[in-house]
mmCIF file of C-alpha atoms in Angstrom:
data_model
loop_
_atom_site.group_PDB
_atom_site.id
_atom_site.type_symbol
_atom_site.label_atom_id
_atom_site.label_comp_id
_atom_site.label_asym_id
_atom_site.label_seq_id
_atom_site.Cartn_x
_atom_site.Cartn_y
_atom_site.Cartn_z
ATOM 1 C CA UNK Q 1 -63.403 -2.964 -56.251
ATOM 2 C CA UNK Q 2 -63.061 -6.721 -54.868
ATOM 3 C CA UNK Q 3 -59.356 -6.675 -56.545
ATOM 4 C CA UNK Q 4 -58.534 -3.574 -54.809
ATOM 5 C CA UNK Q 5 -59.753 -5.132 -51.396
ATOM 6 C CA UNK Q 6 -57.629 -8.395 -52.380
ATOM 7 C CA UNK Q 7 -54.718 -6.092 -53.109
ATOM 8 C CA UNK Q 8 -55.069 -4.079 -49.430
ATOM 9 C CA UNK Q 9 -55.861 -7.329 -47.273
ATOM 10 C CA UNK Q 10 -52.726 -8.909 -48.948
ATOM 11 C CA UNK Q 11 -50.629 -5.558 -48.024
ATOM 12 C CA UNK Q 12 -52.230 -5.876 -44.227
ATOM 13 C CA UNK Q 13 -50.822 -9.850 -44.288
ATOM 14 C CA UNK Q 14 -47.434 -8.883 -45.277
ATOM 15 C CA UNK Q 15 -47.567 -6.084 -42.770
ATOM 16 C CA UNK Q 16 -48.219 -8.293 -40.055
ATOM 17 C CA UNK Q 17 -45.978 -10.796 -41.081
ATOM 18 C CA UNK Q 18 -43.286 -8.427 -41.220
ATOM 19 C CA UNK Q 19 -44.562 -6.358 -38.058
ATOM 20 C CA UNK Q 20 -44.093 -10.258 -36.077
ATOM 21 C CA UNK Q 21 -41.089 -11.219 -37.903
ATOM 22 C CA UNK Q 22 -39.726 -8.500 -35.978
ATOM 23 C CA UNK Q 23 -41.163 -8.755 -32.992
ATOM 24 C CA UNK Q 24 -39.633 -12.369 -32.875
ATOM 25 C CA UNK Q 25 -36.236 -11.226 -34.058
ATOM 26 C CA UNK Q 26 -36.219 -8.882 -31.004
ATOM 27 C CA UNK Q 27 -37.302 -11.552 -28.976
ATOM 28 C CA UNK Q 28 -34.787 -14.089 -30.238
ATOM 29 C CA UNK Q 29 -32.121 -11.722 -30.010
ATOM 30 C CA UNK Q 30 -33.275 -10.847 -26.271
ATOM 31 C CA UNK Q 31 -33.140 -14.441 -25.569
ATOM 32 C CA UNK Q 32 -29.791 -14.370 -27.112
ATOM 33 C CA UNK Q 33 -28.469 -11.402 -24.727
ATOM 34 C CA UNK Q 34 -30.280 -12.872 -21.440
ATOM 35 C CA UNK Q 35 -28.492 -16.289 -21.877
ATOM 36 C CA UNK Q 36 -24.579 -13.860 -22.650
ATOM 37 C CA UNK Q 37 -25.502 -12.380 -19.637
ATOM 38 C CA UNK Q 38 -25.915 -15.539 -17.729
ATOM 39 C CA UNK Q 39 -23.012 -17.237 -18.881
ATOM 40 C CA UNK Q 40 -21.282 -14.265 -18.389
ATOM 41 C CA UNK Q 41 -22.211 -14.151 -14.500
ATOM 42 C CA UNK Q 42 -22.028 -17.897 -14.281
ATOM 43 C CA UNK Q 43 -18.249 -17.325 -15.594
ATOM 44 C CA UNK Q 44 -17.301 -14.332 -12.994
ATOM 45 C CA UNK Q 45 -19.011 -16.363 -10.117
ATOM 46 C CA UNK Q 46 -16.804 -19.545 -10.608
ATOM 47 C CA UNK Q 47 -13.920 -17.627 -11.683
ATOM 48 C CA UNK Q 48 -14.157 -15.534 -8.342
ATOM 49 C CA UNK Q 49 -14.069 -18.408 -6.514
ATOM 50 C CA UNK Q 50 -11.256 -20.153 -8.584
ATOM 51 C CA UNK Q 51 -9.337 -16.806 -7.609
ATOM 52 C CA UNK Q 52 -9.930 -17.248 -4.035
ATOM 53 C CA UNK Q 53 -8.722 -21.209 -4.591
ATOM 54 C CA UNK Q 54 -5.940 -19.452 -6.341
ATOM 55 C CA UNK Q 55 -5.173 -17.481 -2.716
ATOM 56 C CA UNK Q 56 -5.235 -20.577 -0.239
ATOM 57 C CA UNK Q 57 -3.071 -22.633 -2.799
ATOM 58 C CA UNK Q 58 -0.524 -19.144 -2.497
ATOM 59 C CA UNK Q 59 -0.461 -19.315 1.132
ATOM 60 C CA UNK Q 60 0.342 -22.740 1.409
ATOM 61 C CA UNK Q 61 3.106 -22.551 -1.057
ATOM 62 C CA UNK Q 62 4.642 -19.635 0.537
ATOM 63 C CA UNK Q 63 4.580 -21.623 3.824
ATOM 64 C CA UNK Q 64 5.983 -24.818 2.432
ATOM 65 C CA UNK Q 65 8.889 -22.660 1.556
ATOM 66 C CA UNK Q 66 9.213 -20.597 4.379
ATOM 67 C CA UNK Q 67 9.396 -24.305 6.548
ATOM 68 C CA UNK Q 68 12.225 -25.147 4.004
ATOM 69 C CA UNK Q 69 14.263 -22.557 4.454
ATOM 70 C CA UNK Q 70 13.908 -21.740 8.258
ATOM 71 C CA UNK Q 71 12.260 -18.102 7.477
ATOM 72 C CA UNK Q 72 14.953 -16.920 5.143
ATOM 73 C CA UNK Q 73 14.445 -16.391 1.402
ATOM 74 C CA UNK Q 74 16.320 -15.777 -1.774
ATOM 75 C CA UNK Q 75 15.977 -15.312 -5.029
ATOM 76 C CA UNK Q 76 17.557 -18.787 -5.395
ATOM 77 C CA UNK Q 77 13.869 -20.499 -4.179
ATOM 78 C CA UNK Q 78 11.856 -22.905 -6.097
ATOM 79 C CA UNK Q 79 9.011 -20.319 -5.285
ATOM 80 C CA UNK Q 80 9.877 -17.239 -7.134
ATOM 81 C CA UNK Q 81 11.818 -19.703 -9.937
ATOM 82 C CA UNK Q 82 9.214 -19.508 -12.741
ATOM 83 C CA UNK Q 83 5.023 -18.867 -12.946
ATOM 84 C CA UNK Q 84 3.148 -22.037 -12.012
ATOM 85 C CA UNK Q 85 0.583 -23.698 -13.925
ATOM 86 C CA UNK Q 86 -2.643 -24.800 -11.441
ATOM 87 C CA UNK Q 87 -4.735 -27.417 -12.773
ATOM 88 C CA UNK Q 88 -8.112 -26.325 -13.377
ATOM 89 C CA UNK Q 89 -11.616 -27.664 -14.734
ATOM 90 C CA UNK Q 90 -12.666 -25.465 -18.035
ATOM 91 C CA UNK Q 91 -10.020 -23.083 -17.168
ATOM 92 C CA UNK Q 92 -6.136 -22.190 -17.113
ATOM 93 C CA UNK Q 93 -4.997 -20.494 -14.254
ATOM 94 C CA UNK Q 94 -1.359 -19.722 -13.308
ATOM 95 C CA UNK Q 95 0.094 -17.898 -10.225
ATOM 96 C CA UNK Q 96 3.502 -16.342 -9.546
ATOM 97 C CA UNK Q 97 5.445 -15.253 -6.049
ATOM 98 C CA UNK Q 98 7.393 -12.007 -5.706
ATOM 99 C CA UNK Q 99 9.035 -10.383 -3.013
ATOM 100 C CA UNK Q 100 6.919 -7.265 -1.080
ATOM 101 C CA UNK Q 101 9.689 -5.680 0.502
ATOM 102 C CA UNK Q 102 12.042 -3.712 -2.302
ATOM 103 C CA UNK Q 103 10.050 -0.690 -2.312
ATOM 104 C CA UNK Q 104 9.384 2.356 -0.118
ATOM 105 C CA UNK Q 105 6.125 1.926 1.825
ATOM 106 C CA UNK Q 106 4.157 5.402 0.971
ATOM 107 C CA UNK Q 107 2.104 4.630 4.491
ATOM 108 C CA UNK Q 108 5.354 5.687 6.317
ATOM 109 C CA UNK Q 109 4.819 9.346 4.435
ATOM 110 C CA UNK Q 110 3.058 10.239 7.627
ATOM 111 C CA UNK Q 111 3.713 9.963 11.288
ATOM 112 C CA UNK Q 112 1.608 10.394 14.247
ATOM 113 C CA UNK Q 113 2.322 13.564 16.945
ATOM 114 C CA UNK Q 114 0.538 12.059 19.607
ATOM 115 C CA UNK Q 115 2.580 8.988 20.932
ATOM 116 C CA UNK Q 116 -0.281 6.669 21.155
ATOM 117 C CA UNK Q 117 -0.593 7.187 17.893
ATOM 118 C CA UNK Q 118 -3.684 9.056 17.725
ATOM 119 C CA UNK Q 119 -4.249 12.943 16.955
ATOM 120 C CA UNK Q 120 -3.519 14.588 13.989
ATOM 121 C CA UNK Q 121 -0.436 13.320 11.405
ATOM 122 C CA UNK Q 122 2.273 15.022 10.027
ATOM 123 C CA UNK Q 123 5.499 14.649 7.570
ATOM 124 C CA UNK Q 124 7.719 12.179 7.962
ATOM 125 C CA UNK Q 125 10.871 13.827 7.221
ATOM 126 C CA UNK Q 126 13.372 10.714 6.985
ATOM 127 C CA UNK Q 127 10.846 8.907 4.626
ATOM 128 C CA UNK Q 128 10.393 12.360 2.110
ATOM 129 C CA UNK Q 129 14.106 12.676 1.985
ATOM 130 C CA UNK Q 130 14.005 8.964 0.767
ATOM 131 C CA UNK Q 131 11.635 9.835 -1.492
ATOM 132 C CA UNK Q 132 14.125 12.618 -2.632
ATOM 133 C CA UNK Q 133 16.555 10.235 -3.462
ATOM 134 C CA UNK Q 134 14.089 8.080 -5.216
ATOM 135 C CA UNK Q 135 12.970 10.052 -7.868
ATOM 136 C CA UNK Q 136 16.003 11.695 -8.686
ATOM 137 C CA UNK Q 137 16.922 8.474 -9.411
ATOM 138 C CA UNK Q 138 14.687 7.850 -11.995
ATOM 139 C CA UNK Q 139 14.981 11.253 -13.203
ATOM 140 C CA UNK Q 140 12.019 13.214 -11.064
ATOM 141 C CA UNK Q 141 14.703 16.073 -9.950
ATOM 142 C CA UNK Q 142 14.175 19.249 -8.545
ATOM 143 C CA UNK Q 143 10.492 20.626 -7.383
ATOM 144 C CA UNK Q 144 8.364 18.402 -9.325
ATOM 145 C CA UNK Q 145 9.343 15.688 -7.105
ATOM 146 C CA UNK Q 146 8.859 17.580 -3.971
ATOM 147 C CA UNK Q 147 5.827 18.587 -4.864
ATOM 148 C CA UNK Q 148 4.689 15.112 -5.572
ATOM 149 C CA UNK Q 149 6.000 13.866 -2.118
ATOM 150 C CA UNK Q 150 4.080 17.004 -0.328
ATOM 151 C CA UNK Q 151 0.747 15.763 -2.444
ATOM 152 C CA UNK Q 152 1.216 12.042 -0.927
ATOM 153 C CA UNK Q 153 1.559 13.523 2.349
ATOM 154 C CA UNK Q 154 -1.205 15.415 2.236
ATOM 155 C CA UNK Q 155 -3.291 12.983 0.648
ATOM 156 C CA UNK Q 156 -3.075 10.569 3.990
ATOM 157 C CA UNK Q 157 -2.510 12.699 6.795
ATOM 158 C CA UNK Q 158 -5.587 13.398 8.930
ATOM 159 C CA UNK Q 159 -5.533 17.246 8.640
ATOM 160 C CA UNK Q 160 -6.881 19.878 6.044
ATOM 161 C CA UNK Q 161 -3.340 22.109 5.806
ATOM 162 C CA UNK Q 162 -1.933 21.566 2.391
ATOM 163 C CA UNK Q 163 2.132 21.545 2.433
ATOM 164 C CA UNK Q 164 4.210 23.624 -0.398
ATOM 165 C CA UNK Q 165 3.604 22.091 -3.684
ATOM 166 C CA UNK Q 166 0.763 19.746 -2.058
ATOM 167 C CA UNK Q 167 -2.992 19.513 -2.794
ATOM 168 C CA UNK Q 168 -5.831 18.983 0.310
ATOM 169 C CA UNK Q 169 -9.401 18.656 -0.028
ATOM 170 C CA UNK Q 170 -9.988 22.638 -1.693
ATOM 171 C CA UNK Q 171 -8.092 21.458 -4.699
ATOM 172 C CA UNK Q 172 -9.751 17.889 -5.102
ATOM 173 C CA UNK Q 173 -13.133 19.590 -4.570
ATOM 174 C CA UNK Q 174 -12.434 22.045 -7.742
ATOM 175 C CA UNK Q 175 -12.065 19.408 -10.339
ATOM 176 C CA UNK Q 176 -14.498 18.796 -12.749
ATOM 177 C CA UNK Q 177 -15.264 15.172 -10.934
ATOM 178 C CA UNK Q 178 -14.640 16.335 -7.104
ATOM 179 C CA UNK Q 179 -13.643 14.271 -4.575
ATOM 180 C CA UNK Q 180 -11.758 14.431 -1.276
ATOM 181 C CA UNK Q 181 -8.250 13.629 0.324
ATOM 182 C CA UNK Q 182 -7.958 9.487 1.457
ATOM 183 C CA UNK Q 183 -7.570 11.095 5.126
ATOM 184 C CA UNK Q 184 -5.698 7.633 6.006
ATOM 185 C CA UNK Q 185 -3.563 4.933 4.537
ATOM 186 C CA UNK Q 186 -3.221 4.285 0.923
ATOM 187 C CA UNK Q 187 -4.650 0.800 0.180
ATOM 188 C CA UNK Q 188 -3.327 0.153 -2.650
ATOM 189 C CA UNK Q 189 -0.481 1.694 -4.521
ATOM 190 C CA UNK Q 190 -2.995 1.924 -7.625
ATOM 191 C CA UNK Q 191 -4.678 5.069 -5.333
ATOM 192 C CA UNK Q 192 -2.231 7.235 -5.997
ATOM 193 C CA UNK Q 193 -3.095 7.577 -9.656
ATOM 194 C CA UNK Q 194 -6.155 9.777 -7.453
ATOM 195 C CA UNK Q 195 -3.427 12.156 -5.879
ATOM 196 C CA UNK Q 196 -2.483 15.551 -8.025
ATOM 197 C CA UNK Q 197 0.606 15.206 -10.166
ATOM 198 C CA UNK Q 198 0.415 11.565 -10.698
ATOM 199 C CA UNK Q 199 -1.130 11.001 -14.323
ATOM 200 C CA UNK Q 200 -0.104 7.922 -15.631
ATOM 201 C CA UNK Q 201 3.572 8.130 -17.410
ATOM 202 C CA UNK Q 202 4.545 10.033 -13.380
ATOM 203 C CA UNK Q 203 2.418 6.275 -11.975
ATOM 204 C CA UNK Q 204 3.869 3.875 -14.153
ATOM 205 C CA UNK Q 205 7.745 5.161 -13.661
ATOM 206 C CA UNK Q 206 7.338 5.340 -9.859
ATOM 207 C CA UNK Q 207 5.313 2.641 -8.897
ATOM 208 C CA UNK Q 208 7.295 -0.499 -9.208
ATOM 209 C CA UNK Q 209 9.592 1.076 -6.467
ATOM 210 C CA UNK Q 210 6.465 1.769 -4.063
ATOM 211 C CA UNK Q 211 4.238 -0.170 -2.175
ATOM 212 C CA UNK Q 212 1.740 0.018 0.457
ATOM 213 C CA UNK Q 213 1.448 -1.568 3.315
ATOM 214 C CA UNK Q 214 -0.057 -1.519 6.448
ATOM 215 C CA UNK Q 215 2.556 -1.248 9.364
ATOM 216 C CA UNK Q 216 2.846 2.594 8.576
ATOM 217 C CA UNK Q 217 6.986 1.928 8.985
ATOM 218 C CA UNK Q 218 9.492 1.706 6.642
ATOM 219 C CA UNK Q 219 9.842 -0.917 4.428
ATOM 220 C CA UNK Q 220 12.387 -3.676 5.838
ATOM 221 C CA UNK Q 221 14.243 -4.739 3.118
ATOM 222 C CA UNK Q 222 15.345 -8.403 2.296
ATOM 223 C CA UNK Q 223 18.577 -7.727 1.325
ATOM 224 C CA UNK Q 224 18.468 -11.634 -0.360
ATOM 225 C CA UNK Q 225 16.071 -10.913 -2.917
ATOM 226 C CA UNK Q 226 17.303 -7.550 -4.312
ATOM 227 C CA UNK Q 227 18.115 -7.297 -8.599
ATOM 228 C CA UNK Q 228 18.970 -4.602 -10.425
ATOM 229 C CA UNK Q 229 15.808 -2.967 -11.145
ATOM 230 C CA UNK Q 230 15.915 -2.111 -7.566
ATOM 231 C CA UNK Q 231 18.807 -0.148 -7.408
ATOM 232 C CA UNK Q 232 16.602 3.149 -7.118
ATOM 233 C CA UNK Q 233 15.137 2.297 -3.521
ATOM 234 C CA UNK Q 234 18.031 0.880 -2.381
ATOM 235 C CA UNK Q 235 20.002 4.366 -2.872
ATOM 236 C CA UNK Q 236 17.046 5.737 -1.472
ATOM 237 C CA UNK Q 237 17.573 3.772 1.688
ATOM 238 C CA UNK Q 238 21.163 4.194 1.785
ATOM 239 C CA UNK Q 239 21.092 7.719 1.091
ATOM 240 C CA UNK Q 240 24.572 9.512 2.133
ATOM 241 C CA UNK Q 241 25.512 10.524 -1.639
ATOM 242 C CA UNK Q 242 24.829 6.875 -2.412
ATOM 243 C CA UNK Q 243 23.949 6.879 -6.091
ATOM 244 C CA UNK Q 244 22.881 4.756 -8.304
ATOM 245 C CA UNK Q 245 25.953 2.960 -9.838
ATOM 246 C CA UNK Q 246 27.018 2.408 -5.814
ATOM 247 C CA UNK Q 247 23.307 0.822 -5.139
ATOM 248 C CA UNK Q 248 23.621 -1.228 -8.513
ATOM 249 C CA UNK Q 249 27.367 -2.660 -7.541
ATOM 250 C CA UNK Q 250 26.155 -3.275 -3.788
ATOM 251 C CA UNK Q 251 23.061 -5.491 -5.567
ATOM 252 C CA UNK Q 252 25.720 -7.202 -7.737
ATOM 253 C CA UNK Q 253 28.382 -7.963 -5.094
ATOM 254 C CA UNK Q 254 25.697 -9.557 -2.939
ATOM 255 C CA UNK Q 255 26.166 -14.081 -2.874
ATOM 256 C CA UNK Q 256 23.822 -15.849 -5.406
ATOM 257 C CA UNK Q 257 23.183 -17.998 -2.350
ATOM 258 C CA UNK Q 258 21.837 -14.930 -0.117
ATOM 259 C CA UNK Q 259 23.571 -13.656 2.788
ATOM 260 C CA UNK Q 260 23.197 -16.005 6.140
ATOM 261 C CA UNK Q 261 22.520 -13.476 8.738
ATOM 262 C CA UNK Q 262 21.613 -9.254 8.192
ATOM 263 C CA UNK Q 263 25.078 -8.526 9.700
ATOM 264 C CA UNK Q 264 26.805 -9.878 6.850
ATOM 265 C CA UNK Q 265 25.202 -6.910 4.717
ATOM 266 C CA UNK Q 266 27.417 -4.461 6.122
ATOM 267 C CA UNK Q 267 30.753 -6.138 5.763
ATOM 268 C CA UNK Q 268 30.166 -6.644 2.044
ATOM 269 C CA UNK Q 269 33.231 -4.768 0.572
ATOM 270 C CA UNK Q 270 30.927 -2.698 -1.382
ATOM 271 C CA UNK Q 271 28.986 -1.407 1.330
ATOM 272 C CA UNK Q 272 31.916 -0.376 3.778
ATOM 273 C CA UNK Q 273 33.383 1.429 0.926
ATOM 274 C CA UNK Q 274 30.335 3.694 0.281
ATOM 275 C CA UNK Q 275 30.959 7.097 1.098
ATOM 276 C CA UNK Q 276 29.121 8.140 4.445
ATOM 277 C CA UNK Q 277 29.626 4.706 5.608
ATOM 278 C CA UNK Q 278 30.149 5.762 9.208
ATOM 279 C CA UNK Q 279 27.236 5.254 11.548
ATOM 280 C CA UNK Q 280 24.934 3.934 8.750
ATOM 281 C CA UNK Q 281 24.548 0.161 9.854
ATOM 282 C CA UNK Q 282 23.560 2.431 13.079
ATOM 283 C CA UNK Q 283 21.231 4.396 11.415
ATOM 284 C CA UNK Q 284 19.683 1.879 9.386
ATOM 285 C CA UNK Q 285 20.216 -1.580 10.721
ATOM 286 C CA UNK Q 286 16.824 -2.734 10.671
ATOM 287 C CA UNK Q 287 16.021 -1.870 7.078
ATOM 288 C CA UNK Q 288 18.082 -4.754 5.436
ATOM 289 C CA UNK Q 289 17.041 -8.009 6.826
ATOM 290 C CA UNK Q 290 17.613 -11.636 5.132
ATOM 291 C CA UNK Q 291 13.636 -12.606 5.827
ATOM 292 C CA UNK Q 292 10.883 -11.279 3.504
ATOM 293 C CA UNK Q 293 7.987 -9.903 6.118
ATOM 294 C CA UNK Q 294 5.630 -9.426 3.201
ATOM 295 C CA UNK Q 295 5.341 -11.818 0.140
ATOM 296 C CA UNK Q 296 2.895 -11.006 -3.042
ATOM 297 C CA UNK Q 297 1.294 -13.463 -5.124
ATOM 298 C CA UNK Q 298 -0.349 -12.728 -8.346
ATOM 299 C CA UNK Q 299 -2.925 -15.198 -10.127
ATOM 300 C CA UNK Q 300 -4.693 -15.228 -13.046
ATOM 301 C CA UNK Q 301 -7.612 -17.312 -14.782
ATOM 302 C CA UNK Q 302 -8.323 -17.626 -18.052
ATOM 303 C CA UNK Q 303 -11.752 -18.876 -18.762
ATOM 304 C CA UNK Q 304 -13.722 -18.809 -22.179
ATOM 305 C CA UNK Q 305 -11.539 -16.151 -23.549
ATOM 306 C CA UNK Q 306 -12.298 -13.668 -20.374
ATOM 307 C CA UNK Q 307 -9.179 -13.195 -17.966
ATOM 308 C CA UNK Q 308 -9.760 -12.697 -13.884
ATOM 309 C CA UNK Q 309 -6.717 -11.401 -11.757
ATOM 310 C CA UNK Q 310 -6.272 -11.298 -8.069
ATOM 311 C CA UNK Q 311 -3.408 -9.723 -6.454
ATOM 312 C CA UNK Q 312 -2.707 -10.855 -2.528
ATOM 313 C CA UNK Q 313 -0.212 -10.027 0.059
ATOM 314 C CA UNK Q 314 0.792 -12.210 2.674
ATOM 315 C CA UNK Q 315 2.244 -11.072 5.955
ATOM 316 C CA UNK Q 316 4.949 -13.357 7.038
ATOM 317 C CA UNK Q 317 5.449 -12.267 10.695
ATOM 318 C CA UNK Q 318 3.454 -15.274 12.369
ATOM 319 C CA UNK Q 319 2.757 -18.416 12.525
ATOM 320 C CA UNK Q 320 0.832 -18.554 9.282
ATOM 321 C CA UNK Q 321 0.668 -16.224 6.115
ATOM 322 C CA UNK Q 322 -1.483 -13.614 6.834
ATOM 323 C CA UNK Q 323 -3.431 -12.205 4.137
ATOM 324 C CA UNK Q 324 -3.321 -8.368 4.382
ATOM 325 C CA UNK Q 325 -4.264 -6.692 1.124
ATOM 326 C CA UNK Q 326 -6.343 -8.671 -1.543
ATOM 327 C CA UNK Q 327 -7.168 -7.099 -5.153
ATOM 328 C CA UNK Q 328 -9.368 -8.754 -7.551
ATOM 329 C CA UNK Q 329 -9.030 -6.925 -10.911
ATOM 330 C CA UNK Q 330 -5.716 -5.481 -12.665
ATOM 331 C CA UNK Q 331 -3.820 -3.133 -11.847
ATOM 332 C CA UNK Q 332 -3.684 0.602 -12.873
#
């Protein structure tokens, strides 16, 4: 009988020893969690703010070089020559300049009735015939296209009336996730991955060619810091049975140096021998311009294996860059 007690207080022991071995695995591994958890935050708190560090270092660059070149840009400038290492404490970070203006601003979709601007919105017919051009360009032909132009539309104007081929709040509201119309500007170009027809192989063609920014106008182009991959909006632009060989010889007939002065556009050979050349610099003068009005800068940390992006554009229409649009995260 006293064995058999022996035998059950020994198998009580090991239970508890195994019962608190356990417990303190649990614990130790909890303690393990908690403290990946706080470096984790620790990491996204000082890599936020190395992002932000990231922005005012941008702006100043940008405004270095716009005091160097009296306001005009090319693609010839030490800013948009290469991506630029920034010295950092326990991290890498690098940051890179582009141009903000070769695109078609998706804002201008919609114009307002009421001359003040207020009141309800409706189509912007120049901009959708643009937009015409544009994805027939890259291959979007026929009613697909128009229907995706009608869904934009009706994606930021202020009323409920869908367009042909477009999609208001009714259609939003009968998805399995519903949601409504933006009713206003796009923010980001990244939002219209929300609108119907865009999945992502429709997103990722289109976007580089889009943008969106906040003037609600068309985009003025600087003519100076065009390349080939932009051939699509600048046929867009030109319109007239422009297509996209024309757009692609204008690009490569334009000086390595940049132009001086937007005049000079239109007397490039190239251009004055596009067909429908009559009463185009009249039509479109202001779109081609030899200053940049928006700039983007892109910069990226890389901290403990964990990368943090931020995305800013700068407004270059006063005294000082103006930051307009600011994403922390990466793009769609």
């Amino acid at each position: 009988m006293r064995g058999r007690q022996r035998g059950a207080a020994l198998l009580i022991v090991l239970f508890l020893v195994a019962t608190l071995s356990l417990v303190l695995l649990s614990l130790s591994n909890l303690g393990i969690v908690v403290a990946e958890r706080s470096a984790a935050s620790r990491r996204f708190h000082e890599d936020y703010w190395r992002l932000h560090g990231i922005e005012q270092l941008a702006a100043a660059a940008i405004d270095e070089a716009l005091q160097a070149e009296g306001g005009r840009l090319t693609r010839a400038n030490p800013l948009f020559a290469q991506v630029y290492d920034l010295p950092m404490v326990g991290a890498v970070g690098r940051v890179a300049f582009t141009d903000a203006t070769r695109c078609l601003n998706v804002n201008a979709f919609v114009v307002a009735r009421d001359p003040d601007g207020a009141g309800e919105t409706e189509a912007q017919s120049s901009t959708l015939a643009e937009w015409r051009v544009f994805t027939d360009a890259l291959g979007f032909g026929g009613g697909g296209a128009e229907n995706l132009g009608a869904a934009v539309t009706d994606w930021i104007d202020a009323d409920n009336d869908a367009l042909a081929g477009g999609a208001e709040d009714d259609f939003y509201a009968g998805l399995p996730t519903p949601y409504r119309t933006g009713g206003g500007p796009v923010r980001a170009v990244s939002e219209l991955r929300a609108v119907a027809g865009f999945d992502a192989p429709i997103f990722r063609r289109l976007a580089p060619g889009l943008c969106a920014l906040p003037d609600k106008q068309p985009t003025a182009i600087n003519v100076n810091m065009l390349t080939e991959d932009d051939a699509p909006v600048l046929a867009a632009i030109l319109g007239d049975g422009v297509t996209l060989t024309d757009a692609r010889d204008v690009i490569a007939s334009l000086p390595p140096d940049g132009l001086k002065a937007a005049d000079a556009f239109w007397t490039l050979p190239r251009v004055a021998d596009l067909p429908g050349a009559s009463g185009r610099k009249a039509r479109l003068g202001g779109r081609f311009v030899v200053t940049s009005q928006y700039l983007a800068a892109r910069g990226v940390v890389e901290n403990a294996g964990a990368t943090s992006e931020i995305t800013v554009i700068f407004r270059l229409t006063g005294a000082r860059p103006e930051v307009v649009s600011r994403r922390i995260g990466r793009a769609l």
